[in-house]
PDB file of C-alpha atoms and ligand atoms in Angstrom:
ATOM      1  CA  UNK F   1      57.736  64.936 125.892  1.00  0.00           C
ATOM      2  CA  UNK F   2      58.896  61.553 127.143  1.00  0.00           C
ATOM      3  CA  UNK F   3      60.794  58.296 125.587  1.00  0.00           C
ATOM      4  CA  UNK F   4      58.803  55.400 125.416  1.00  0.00           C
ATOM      5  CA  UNK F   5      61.274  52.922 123.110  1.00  0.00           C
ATOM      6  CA  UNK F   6      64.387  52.839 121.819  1.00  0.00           C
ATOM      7  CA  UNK F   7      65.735  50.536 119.585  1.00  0.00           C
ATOM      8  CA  UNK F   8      68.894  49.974 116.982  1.00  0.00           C
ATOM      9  CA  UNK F   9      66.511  48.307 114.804  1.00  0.00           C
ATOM     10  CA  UNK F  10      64.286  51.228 112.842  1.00  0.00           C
ATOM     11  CA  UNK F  11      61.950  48.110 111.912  1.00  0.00           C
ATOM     12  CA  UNK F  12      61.025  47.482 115.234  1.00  0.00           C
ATOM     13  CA  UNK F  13      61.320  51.428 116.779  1.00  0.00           C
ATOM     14  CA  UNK F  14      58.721  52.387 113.638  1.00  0.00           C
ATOM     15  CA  UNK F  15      56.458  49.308 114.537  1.00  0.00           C
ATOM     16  CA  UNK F  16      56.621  49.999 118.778  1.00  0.00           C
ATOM     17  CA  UNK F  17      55.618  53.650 117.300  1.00  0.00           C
ATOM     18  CA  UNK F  18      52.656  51.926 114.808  1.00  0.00           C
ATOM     19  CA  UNK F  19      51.395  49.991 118.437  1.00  0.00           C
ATOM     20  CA  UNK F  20      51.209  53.759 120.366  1.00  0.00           C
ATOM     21  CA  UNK F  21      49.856  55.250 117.753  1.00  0.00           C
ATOM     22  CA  UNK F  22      47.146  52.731 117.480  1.00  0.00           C
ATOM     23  CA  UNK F  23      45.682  53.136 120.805  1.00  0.00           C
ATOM     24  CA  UNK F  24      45.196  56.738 120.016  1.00  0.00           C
ATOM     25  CA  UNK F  25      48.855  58.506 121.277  1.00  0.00           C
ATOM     26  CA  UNK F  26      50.150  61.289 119.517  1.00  0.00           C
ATOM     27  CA  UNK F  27      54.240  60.142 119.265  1.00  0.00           C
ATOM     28  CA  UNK F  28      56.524  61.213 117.985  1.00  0.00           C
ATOM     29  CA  UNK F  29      59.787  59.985 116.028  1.00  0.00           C
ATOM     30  CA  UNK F  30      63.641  60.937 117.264  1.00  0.00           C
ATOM     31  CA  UNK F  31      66.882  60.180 114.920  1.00  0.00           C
ATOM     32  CA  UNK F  32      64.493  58.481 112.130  1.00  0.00           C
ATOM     33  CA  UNK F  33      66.845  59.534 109.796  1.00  0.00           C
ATOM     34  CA  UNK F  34      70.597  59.640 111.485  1.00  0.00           C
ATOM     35  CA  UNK F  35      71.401  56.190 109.922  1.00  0.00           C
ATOM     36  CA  UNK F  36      74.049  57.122 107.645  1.00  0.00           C
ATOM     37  CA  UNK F  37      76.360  59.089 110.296  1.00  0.00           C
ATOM     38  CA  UNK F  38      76.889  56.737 112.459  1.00  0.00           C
ATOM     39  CA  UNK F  39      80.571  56.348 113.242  1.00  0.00           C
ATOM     40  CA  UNK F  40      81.108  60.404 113.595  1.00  0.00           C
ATOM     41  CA  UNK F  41      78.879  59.745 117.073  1.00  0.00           C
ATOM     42  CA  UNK F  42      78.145  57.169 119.292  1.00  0.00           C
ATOM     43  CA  UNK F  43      76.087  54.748 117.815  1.00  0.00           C
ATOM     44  CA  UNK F  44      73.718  54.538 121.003  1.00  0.00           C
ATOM     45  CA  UNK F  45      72.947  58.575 120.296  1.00  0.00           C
ATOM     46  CA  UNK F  46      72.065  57.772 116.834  1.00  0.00           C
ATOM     47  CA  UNK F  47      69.125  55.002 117.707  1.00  0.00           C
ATOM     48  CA  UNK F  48      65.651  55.869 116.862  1.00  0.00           C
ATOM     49  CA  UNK F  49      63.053  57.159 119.580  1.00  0.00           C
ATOM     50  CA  UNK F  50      59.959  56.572 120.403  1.00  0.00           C
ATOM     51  CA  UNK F  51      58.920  59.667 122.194  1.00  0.00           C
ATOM     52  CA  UNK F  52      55.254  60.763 123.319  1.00  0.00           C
ATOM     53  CA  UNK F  53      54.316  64.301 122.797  1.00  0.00           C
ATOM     54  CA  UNK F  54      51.840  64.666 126.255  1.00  0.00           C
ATOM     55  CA  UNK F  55      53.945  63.551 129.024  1.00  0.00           C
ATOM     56  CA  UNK F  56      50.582  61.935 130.750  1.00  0.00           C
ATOM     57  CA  UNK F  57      50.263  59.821 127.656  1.00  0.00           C
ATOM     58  CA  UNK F  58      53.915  57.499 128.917  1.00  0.00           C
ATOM     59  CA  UNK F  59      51.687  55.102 131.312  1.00  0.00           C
ATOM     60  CA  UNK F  60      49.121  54.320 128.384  1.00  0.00           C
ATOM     61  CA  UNK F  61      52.133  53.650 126.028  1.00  0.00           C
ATOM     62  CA  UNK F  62      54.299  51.588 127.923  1.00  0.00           C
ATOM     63  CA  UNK F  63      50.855  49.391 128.681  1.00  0.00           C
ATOM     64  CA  UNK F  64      49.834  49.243 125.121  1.00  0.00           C
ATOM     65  CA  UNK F  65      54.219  48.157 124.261  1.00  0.00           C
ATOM     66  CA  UNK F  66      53.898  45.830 127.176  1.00  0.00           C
ATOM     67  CA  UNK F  67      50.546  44.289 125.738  1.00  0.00           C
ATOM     68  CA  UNK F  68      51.916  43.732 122.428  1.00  0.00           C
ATOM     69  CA  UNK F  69      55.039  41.623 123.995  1.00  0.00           C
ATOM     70  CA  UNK F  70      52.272  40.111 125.700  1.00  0.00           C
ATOM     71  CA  UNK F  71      50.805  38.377 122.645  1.00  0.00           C
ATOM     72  CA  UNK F  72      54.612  37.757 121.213  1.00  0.00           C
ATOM     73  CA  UNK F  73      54.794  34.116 120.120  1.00  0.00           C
ATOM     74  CA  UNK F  74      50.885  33.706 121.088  1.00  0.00           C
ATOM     75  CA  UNK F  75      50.472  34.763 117.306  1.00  0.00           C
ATOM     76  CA  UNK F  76      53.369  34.528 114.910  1.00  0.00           C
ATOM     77  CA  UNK F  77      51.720  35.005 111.314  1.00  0.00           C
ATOM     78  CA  UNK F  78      52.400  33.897 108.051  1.00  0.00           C
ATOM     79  CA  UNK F  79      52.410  36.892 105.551  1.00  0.00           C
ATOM     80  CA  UNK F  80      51.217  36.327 102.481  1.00  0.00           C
ATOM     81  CA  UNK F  81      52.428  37.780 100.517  1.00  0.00           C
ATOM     82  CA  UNK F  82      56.242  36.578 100.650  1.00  0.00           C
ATOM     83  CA  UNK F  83      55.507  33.753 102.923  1.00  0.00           C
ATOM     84  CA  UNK F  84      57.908  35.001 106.373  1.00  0.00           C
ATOM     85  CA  UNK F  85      57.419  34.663 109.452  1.00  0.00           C
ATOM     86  CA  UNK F  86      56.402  37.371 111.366  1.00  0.00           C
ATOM     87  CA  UNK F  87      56.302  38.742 115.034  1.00  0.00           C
ATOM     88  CA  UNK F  88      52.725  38.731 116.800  1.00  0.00           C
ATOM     89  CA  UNK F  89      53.368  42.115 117.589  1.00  0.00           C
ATOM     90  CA  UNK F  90      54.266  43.253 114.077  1.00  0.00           C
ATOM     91  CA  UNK F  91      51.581  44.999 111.828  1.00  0.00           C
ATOM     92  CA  UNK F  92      53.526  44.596 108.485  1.00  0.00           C
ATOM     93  CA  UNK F  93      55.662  42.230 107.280  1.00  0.00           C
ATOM     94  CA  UNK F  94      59.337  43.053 108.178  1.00  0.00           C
ATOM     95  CA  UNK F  95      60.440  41.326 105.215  1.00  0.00           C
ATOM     96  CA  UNK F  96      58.182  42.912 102.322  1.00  0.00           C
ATOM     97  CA  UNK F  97      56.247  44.914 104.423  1.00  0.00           C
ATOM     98  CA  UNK F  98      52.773  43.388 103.136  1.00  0.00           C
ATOM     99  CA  UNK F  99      49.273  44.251 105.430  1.00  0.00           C
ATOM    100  CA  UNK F 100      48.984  41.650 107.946  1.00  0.00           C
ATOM    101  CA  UNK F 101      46.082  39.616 105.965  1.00  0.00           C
TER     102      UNK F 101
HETATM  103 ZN1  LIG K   1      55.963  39.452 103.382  1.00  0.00          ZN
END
């Protein structure tokens, strides 16, 4: 197993883990829910991770992160639903977490 992402944000560690996932990666997710115990440890150790289970799988996920950032800003999108903003690269709505579309 290897770390992909990391992030303090579980929005944005959940959605880099939606973009793996949707090329066809097995992942898996680390300290999903360590939220509330932050404090007793470093706060670093407590961030979510984006890990994929078949080491040989860590080329095709950084591409398919890296691809994503890519189209960042390219396509912001309106959702519906609430009417936010959201990141090209994001599949649901951070704000009410609405289908893109
Ligand atoms: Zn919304």
């Amino acid at each position: 197993m290897k770390m992909v992402y990391t992030n303090e944000n579980h929005f944005l560690a959940n959605n880099a883990k939606n973009i793996i996932e949707s090329v066809g990666i097995v992942t898996f997710l680390k300290n999903e829910f360590v939220q509330g115990v932050v404090g007793e440890v470093a706060a670093f150790d407590c961030w979510p991770e984006v890990w994929v289970v078949d080491d040989s799988d860590f080329e095709r996920a950084k591409e398919a992160l890296d691809e994503a950032n890519k189209s960042r800003s390219m396509n912001d999108w309106i959702c519906n639903h609430c009417l936010e903003e959201n990141d090209a690269s994001f599949e649901i709505c951070w704000q009410c977490s609405e289908d893109i579309e």
